[in-house]
Amino acid sequence: MSYSNRGFHGKTAMVTAMALLLFPAGVVAQGTAAPAKAARSTSSAPAEKGERWLHVRVICAEGKGDTVRVNVPLELAEKVLPAVNHDRLHNGKVRIDSSDVDDVDLRALMDAIRTAKEGEYVTVQGNDNDVRVAKEGNQLTVHVLDKSGSKKSQVEVKIPMKVMEALLSAGKDELDLVAALHALGAQGDMELVSLKDSENTVKVWLDSKNVAN
Amino acid sequence: MILLAKAALGLSGALVVAGAYTFHEGVIRVDVDEFRPGGSHVHLWVPAATVPMAMHFVPKHPLCDAAQPAQEFLPVAHALFKELKKFPDTEFVEVNDDEQHVRIRTHGEKLQIDVDAPDEKVHLLVPLGALDDMVGQLEDSEPRA
């Protein structure tokens, strides 16, 4: 082997060794990154099949249209809530004092609504307010229209019966939030809360997309 | 000559491996700019793998003291960071008003927090794995009951 060849072979060996050294690092990096990328969609894409997302959107009409957008996967909330132990919230359940509900037996009330036939339970049409409480399509709907003053406001809340049952499935004087979230996850796409007045628009809804459009 | 080449190869190999290990978890990026007289300007890029490593060298007592006030929230943070990794890149919170813009999102297994206000700008990018490790270590440093 001539001196020049030895130099060439030395350089070739060094380059080859460096390439081999870097190659596994690249493969390892790709090996770990690729499945992660495959499993994660981009921010604008719909979420994975089966994922349910709770969206909250608040738009303020005043100023430049201040907005608040919150997107929470129900599964995440279900996993994180039991870890919160603060004040009345423990293990995903909220303790309620009987004084909070003015001695109303929530469970009995719920049972009565659950077993009752569908229909309009309360209809109030007044000068200041219109109120409507109805059970329709296996959900409880509360609709309030405030006509008093110059600023009219309209609130509509829809609670699926399954969610209400799950909420009250814990022991006495407790609301099971995790069970309610789980039951909510089984529901189809729906609007849960809608509030409109001259200043704000609030919307809470459920779907399988991870973006709030 | 060959000996030198081997030494150089060994050294560069070690550097590459060390570099790959240091950066395999990504980089923690902190940018804070306060627009007021005497306001701080912090711009920090730290390999995420070094933080949990560095926490091993922090004396137990101060770490325990630091973990004490956050004790209640550590299991929540642990559950949150562990679960966040499973979801696609998402904008979890976005607040826009006349002057401020706050955004909390996950992007490529990193938690990104951006605050743009007239008096300050804060941008934080932390790999979720590193956050989970840090919270885990803080949990471990709690005094046992």
Short mmCIF file of N, CA, C and O in Angstrom, two decimals, chain A residues 6 10 13-14 17-18 21-22 25 36 39-44 47-48 51 53 63-73 75-76 79-80 83-87 210, chain B residues 1-2 5-6 8-9 12-14 16-17 20 72-73 75-76 79-80 83-98 105-110 128:
data_model
loop_
_atom_site.label_atom_id
_atom_site.label_comp_id
_atom_site.label_asym_id
_atom_site.label_seq_id
_atom_site.Cartn_x
_atom_site.Cartn_y
_atom_site.Cartn_z
N ARG A 6 -2.65 4.90 1.45
CA ARG A 6 -2.91 4.74 2.87
C ARG A 6 -3.71 5.93 3.42
O ARG A 6 -4.64 5.80 4.18
N GLY A 10 -7.38 5.76 4.82
CA GLY A 10 -7.62 6.28 6.18
C GLY A 10 -8.79 7.23 6.19
O GLY A 10 -9.68 7.14 7.04
N ALA A 13 -12.01 5.32 5.55
CA ALA A 13 -12.42 4.59 6.76
C ALA A 13 -13.06 5.55 7.75
O ALA A 13 -14.08 5.24 8.38
N MET A 14 -12.47 6.73 7.86
CA MET A 14 -12.97 7.71 8.82
C MET A 14 -14.37 8.20 8.42
O MET A 14 -15.28 8.28 9.25
N ALA A 17 -16.83 5.35 8.89
CA ALA A 17 -17.13 5.16 10.32
C ALA A 17 -18.04 6.26 10.83
O ALA A 17 -18.98 6.01 11.60
N MET A 18 -17.77 7.50 10.40
CA MET A 18 -18.61 8.64 10.83
C MET A 18 -20.04 8.47 10.33
O MET A 18 -21.00 8.72 11.05
N LEU A 21 -21.73 5.89 12.23
CA LEU A 21 -22.03 6.38 13.57
C LEU A 21 -23.25 7.28 13.58
O LEU A 21 -24.08 7.26 14.47
N LEU A 22 -23.31 8.11 12.52
CA LEU A 22 -24.44 9.04 12.45
C LEU A 22 -25.72 8.35 12.00
O LEU A 22 -26.81 8.72 12.39
N ALA A 25 -27.96 6.92 14.62
CA ALA A 25 -28.59 8.04 15.36
C ALA A 25 -29.78 8.57 14.58
O ALA A 25 -30.85 8.85 15.13
N ALA A 36 -44.56 8.75 16.22
CA ALA A 36 -45.15 9.86 16.96
C ALA A 36 -45.87 10.79 16.01
O ALA A 36 -46.97 11.26 16.27
N ALA A 39 -48.99 9.19 14.70
CA ALA A 39 -50.07 9.14 15.69
C ALA A 39 -50.67 10.51 15.95
O ALA A 39 -51.80 10.62 16.39
N ARG A 40 -49.90 11.57 15.67
CA ARG A 40 -50.38 12.91 15.98
C ARG A 40 -50.76 13.63 14.70
O ARG A 40 -49.99 13.71 13.76
N SER A 41 -51.91 14.14 14.67
CA SER A 41 -52.32 14.89 13.49
C SER A 41 -51.90 16.34 13.65
O SER A 41 -51.47 16.75 14.72
N THR A 42 -52.02 17.09 12.60
CA THR A 42 -51.68 18.50 12.70
C THR A 42 -52.83 19.25 13.37
O THR A 42 -53.91 18.72 13.52
N SER A 43 -52.58 20.50 13.74
CA SER A 43 -53.57 21.23 14.52
C SER A 43 -54.87 21.48 13.76
O SER A 43 -55.92 21.64 14.36
N SER A 44 -54.77 21.52 12.43
CA SER A 44 -55.99 21.84 11.69
C SER A 44 -56.78 20.60 11.28
O SER A 44 -57.87 20.70 10.78
N ALA A 47 -59.58 15.42 14.79
CA ALA A 47 -58.94 14.58 15.79
C ALA A 47 -59.10 13.12 15.44
O ALA A 47 -59.85 12.76 14.54
N GLU A 48 -58.37 12.28 16.14
CA GLU A 48 -58.45 10.86 15.88
C GLU A 48 -59.87 10.35 16.12
O GLU A 48 -60.61 10.92 16.92
N GLU A 51 -62.23 10.32 19.45
CA GLU A 51 -61.95 11.39 20.41
C GLU A 51 -63.10 12.38 20.44
O GLU A 51 -63.63 12.75 19.40
N TRP A 53 -64.31 16.13 21.83
CA TRP A 53 -63.76 17.41 22.30
C TRP A 53 -64.86 18.34 22.76
O TRP A 53 -65.90 18.47 22.11
N GLY A 63 -65.61 46.51 21.81
CA GLY A 63 -64.19 46.65 21.47
C GLY A 63 -63.90 46.05 20.11
O GLY A 63 -64.70 46.16 19.18
N LYS A 64 -62.76 45.34 20.05
CA LYS A 64 -62.37 44.75 18.77
C LYS A 64 -62.84 43.31 18.64
O LYS A 64 -62.30 42.54 17.87
N GLY A 65 -63.81 42.94 19.47
CA GLY A 65 -64.31 41.57 19.40
C GLY A 65 -63.40 40.61 20.13
O GLY A 65 -62.84 39.71 19.52
N ASP A 66 -63.23 40.85 21.45
CA ASP A 66 -62.39 39.96 22.26
C ASP A 66 -62.92 38.54 22.18
O ASP A 66 -64.14 38.33 22.22
N THR A 67 -62.02 37.59 22.10
CA THR A 67 -62.46 36.20 22.01
C THR A 67 -61.69 35.31 22.98
O THR A 67 -60.53 35.55 23.28
N VAL A 68 -62.38 34.30 23.46
CA VAL A 68 -61.76 33.26 24.28
C VAL A 68 -62.15 31.93 23.64
O VAL A 68 -63.34 31.70 23.40
N ARG A 69 -61.18 31.12 23.36
CA ARG A 69 -61.46 29.80 22.80
C ARG A 69 -60.78 28.75 23.66
O ARG A 69 -59.59 28.86 23.94
N VAL A 70 -61.53 27.75 24.05
CA VAL A 70 -60.98 26.65 24.84
C VAL A 70 -61.39 25.35 24.18
O VAL A 70 -62.56 25.16 23.84
N ASN A 71 -60.44 24.48 23.96
CA ASN A 71 -60.72 23.16 23.38
C ASN A 71 -60.15 22.10 24.31
O ASN A 71 -58.94 22.10 24.56
N VAL A 72 -61.01 21.24 24.82
CA VAL A 72 -60.54 20.22 25.78
C VAL A 72 -61.00 18.83 25.34
O VAL A 72 -62.19 18.61 25.13
N PRO A 73 -60.07 17.92 25.19
CA PRO A 73 -60.51 16.55 24.91
C PRO A 73 -61.16 15.96 26.16
O PRO A 73 -60.60 16.08 27.26
N GLU A 75 -61.47 12.97 27.11
CA GLU A 75 -60.66 11.91 27.71
C GLU A 75 -59.61 12.51 28.65
O GLU A 75 -59.33 11.96 29.71
N LEU A 76 -59.05 13.62 28.23
CA LEU A 76 -58.04 14.30 29.06
C LEU A 76 -58.67 14.79 30.37
O LEU A 76 -58.12 14.57 31.45
N LYS A 79 -59.25 11.98 32.73
CA LYS A 79 -58.05 11.45 33.39
C LYS A 79 -57.50 12.43 34.43
O LYS A 79 -56.94 12.02 35.44
N VAL A 80 -57.63 13.71 34.14
CA VAL A 80 -57.01 14.72 35.01
C VAL A 80 -57.89 15.05 36.22
O VAL A 80 -57.38 15.23 37.33
N ALA A 83 -57.40 13.55 39.63
CA ALA A 83 -56.16 13.94 40.32
C ALA A 83 -56.33 15.25 41.09
O ALA A 83 -55.48 15.61 41.90
N VAL A 84 -57.42 15.96 40.82
CA VAL A 84 -57.64 17.24 41.51
C VAL A 84 -58.31 16.98 42.86
O VAL A 84 -59.37 16.38 42.92
N ASN A 85 -57.64 17.41 43.90
CA ASN A 85 -58.22 17.32 45.24
C ASN A 85 -58.14 18.69 45.87
O ASN A 85 -57.14 19.07 46.46
N HIS A 86 -59.17 19.44 45.66
CA HIS A 86 -59.16 20.82 46.13
C HIS A 86 -60.57 21.22 46.53
O HIS A 86 -61.53 20.97 45.80
N ASP A 87 -60.64 21.84 47.68
CA ASP A 87 -61.93 22.31 48.21
C ASP A 87 -62.97 21.18 48.19
O ASP A 87 -62.79 20.18 48.86
N ASN A 210 -60.62 18.75 16.90
CA ASN A 210 -59.80 19.40 17.92
C ASN A 210 -59.60 20.90 17.65
O ASN A 210 -58.74 21.54 18.22
N MET B 1 -0.35 8.95 12.16
CA MET B 1 -1.45 9.53 11.35
C MET B 1 -2.75 8.77 11.61
O MET B 1 -3.79 9.36 11.90
N ILE B 2 -2.66 7.41 11.51
CA ILE B 2 -3.84 6.57 11.74
C ILE B 2 -4.32 6.69 13.18
O ILE B 2 -5.51 6.75 13.46
N ALA B 5 -6.14 9.83 13.52
CA ALA B 5 -7.45 9.69 12.89
C ALA B 5 -8.41 8.93 13.81
O ALA B 5 -9.58 9.28 13.97
N LYS B 6 -7.84 7.86 14.45
CA LYS B 6 -8.68 7.06 15.36
C LYS B 6 -9.12 7.89 16.58
O LYS B 6 -10.26 7.81 17.02
N ALA B 8 -9.38 11.14 16.68
CA ALA B 8 -10.35 12.14 16.21
C ALA B 8 -11.72 11.51 16.02
O ALA B 8 -12.75 12.08 16.38
N LEU B 9 -11.71 10.29 15.47
CA LEU B 9 -12.96 9.56 15.24
C LEU B 9 -13.65 9.25 16.57
O LEU B 9 -14.87 9.45 16.71
N SER B 12 -14.94 12.59 18.01
CA SER B 12 -16.15 13.10 17.34
C SER B 12 -17.33 12.17 17.55
O SER B 12 -18.47 12.62 17.68
N GLY B 13 -17.03 10.86 17.61
CA GLY B 13 -18.10 9.89 17.89
C GLY B 13 -18.73 10.15 19.24
O GLY B 13 -19.96 10.19 19.38
N ALA B 14 -17.87 10.36 20.24
CA ALA B 14 -18.36 10.62 21.60
C ALA B 14 -19.18 11.90 21.63
O ALA B 14 -20.22 11.98 22.29
N VAL B 16 -20.79 13.28 19.11
CA VAL B 16 -22.07 13.07 18.40
C VAL B 16 -23.06 12.34 19.31
O VAL B 16 -24.24 12.74 19.43
N VAL B 17 -22.57 11.29 19.99
CA VAL B 17 -23.45 10.52 20.87
C VAL B 17 -23.95 11.39 22.02
O VAL B 17 -25.14 11.41 22.35
N ALA B 20 -26.39 13.87 20.61
CA ALA B 20 -27.67 13.21 20.28
C ALA B 20 -28.46 12.93 21.55
O ALA B 20 -29.67 13.13 21.60
N GLU B 72 -50.24 19.94 46.25
CA GLU B 72 -51.62 19.66 45.89
C GLU B 72 -51.80 19.52 44.37
O GLU B 72 -52.65 18.78 43.90
N PHE B 73 -50.98 20.28 43.64
CA PHE B 73 -51.17 20.35 42.19
C PHE B 73 -50.24 19.43 41.40
O PHE B 73 -50.40 19.28 40.20
N PRO B 75 -49.88 16.07 41.42
CA PRO B 75 -50.54 14.93 40.75
C PRO B 75 -51.36 15.37 39.53
O PRO B 75 -51.42 14.65 38.54
N VAL B 76 -51.93 16.58 39.61
CA VAL B 76 -52.72 17.11 38.48
C VAL B 76 -51.78 17.37 37.30
O VAL B 76 -52.07 16.98 36.16
N ALA B 79 -50.56 14.08 35.80
CA ALA B 79 -51.61 13.45 34.97
C ALA B 79 -51.79 14.23 33.66
O ALA B 79 -51.92 13.64 32.59
N LEU B 80 -51.75 15.56 33.76
CA LEU B 80 -51.96 16.41 32.59
C LEU B 80 -50.85 16.23 31.55
O LEU B 80 -51.13 15.99 30.38
N GLU B 83 -50.95 12.83 29.90
CA GLU B 83 -52.06 12.64 28.97
C GLU B 83 -51.92 13.50 27.72
O GLU B 83 -52.33 13.10 26.64
N LEU B 84 -51.36 14.70 27.88
CA LEU B 84 -51.25 15.63 26.75
C LEU B 84 -50.46 15.03 25.59
O LEU B 84 -50.72 15.34 24.43
N LYS B 85 -49.52 14.16 25.93
CA LYS B 85 -48.68 13.54 24.90
C LYS B 85 -49.50 12.68 23.94
O LYS B 85 -49.10 12.43 22.82
N LYS B 86 -50.65 12.21 24.42
CA LYS B 86 -51.45 11.28 23.62
C LYS B 86 -52.33 11.98 22.59
O LYS B 86 -52.92 11.34 21.75
N PHE B 87 -52.43 13.31 22.69
CA PHE B 87 -53.36 14.02 21.82
C PHE B 87 -52.65 14.75 20.68
O PHE B 87 -51.48 15.09 20.82
N PRO B 88 -53.37 14.99 19.60
CA PRO B 88 -52.73 15.69 18.48
C PRO B 88 -52.42 17.14 18.86
O PRO B 88 -52.91 17.64 19.87
N ASP B 89 -51.60 17.77 18.04
CA ASP B 89 -51.28 19.19 18.26
C ASP B 89 -52.58 19.98 18.32
O ASP B 89 -53.38 19.92 17.40
N THR B 90 -52.76 20.69 19.39
CA THR B 90 -54.03 21.40 19.60
C THR B 90 -53.82 22.74 20.27
O THR B 90 -52.92 22.89 21.10
N GLU B 91 -54.67 23.68 19.92
CA GLU B 91 -54.71 24.94 20.62
C GLU B 91 -55.72 24.78 21.74
O GLU B 91 -56.92 24.67 21.47
N PHE B 92 -55.26 24.66 22.97
CA PHE B 92 -56.17 24.40 24.08
C PHE B 92 -56.85 25.69 24.55
O PHE B 92 -58.04 25.68 24.85
N VAL B 93 -56.09 26.72 24.66
CA VAL B 93 -56.67 27.99 25.11
C VAL B 93 -56.14 29.12 24.21
O VAL B 93 -54.95 29.19 23.92
N GLU B 94 -57.04 29.98 23.81
CA GLU B 94 -56.63 31.16 23.07
C GLU B 94 -57.47 32.34 23.54
O GLU B 94 -58.70 32.26 23.54
N VAL B 95 -56.82 33.36 24.00
CA VAL B 95 -57.53 34.56 24.46
C VAL B 95 -57.00 35.75 23.67
O VAL B 95 -55.79 35.98 23.61
N ASN B 96 -57.90 36.44 23.05
CA ASN B 96 -57.52 37.63 22.27
C ASN B 96 -58.32 38.81 22.77
O ASN B 96 -59.54 38.73 22.87
N ASP B 97 -57.67 39.87 23.13
CA ASP B 97 -58.43 41.09 23.37
C ASP B 97 -57.71 42.25 22.69
O ASP B 97 -56.78 42.03 21.92
N ASP B 98 -58.16 43.45 22.96
CA ASP B 98 -57.60 44.62 22.27
C ASP B 98 -56.08 44.64 22.31
O ASP B 98 -55.41 44.98 21.34
N ARG B 105 -50.87 25.91 23.76
CA ARG B 105 -51.08 24.85 22.78
C ARG B 105 -50.01 23.78 22.89
O ARG B 105 -48.97 24.00 23.52
N THR B 106 -50.28 22.64 22.28
CA THR B 106 -49.22 21.65 22.16
C THR B 106 -48.78 21.63 20.70
O THR B 106 -49.60 21.77 19.80
N HIS B 107 -47.49 21.49 20.52
CA HIS B 107 -46.96 21.50 19.16
C HIS B 107 -45.76 20.54 19.12
O HIS B 107 -44.74 20.79 19.77
N GLY B 108 -45.92 19.44 18.41
CA GLY B 108 -44.83 18.47 18.30
C GLY B 108 -44.36 17.96 19.65
O GLY B 108 -43.17 18.02 19.93
N GLU B 109 -45.29 17.51 20.49
CA GLU B 109 -45.01 16.99 21.84
C GLU B 109 -44.32 18.02 22.74
O GLU B 109 -43.55 17.68 23.63
N LYS B 110 -44.57 19.28 22.44
CA LYS B 110 -44.07 20.35 23.31
C LYS B 110 -45.23 21.22 23.75
O LYS B 110 -46.18 21.40 22.99
N LEU B 128 -43.02 18.06 26.56
CA LEU B 128 -43.90 17.47 27.57
C LEU B 128 -43.19 16.39 28.39
O LEU B 128 -43.42 16.26 29.58
#
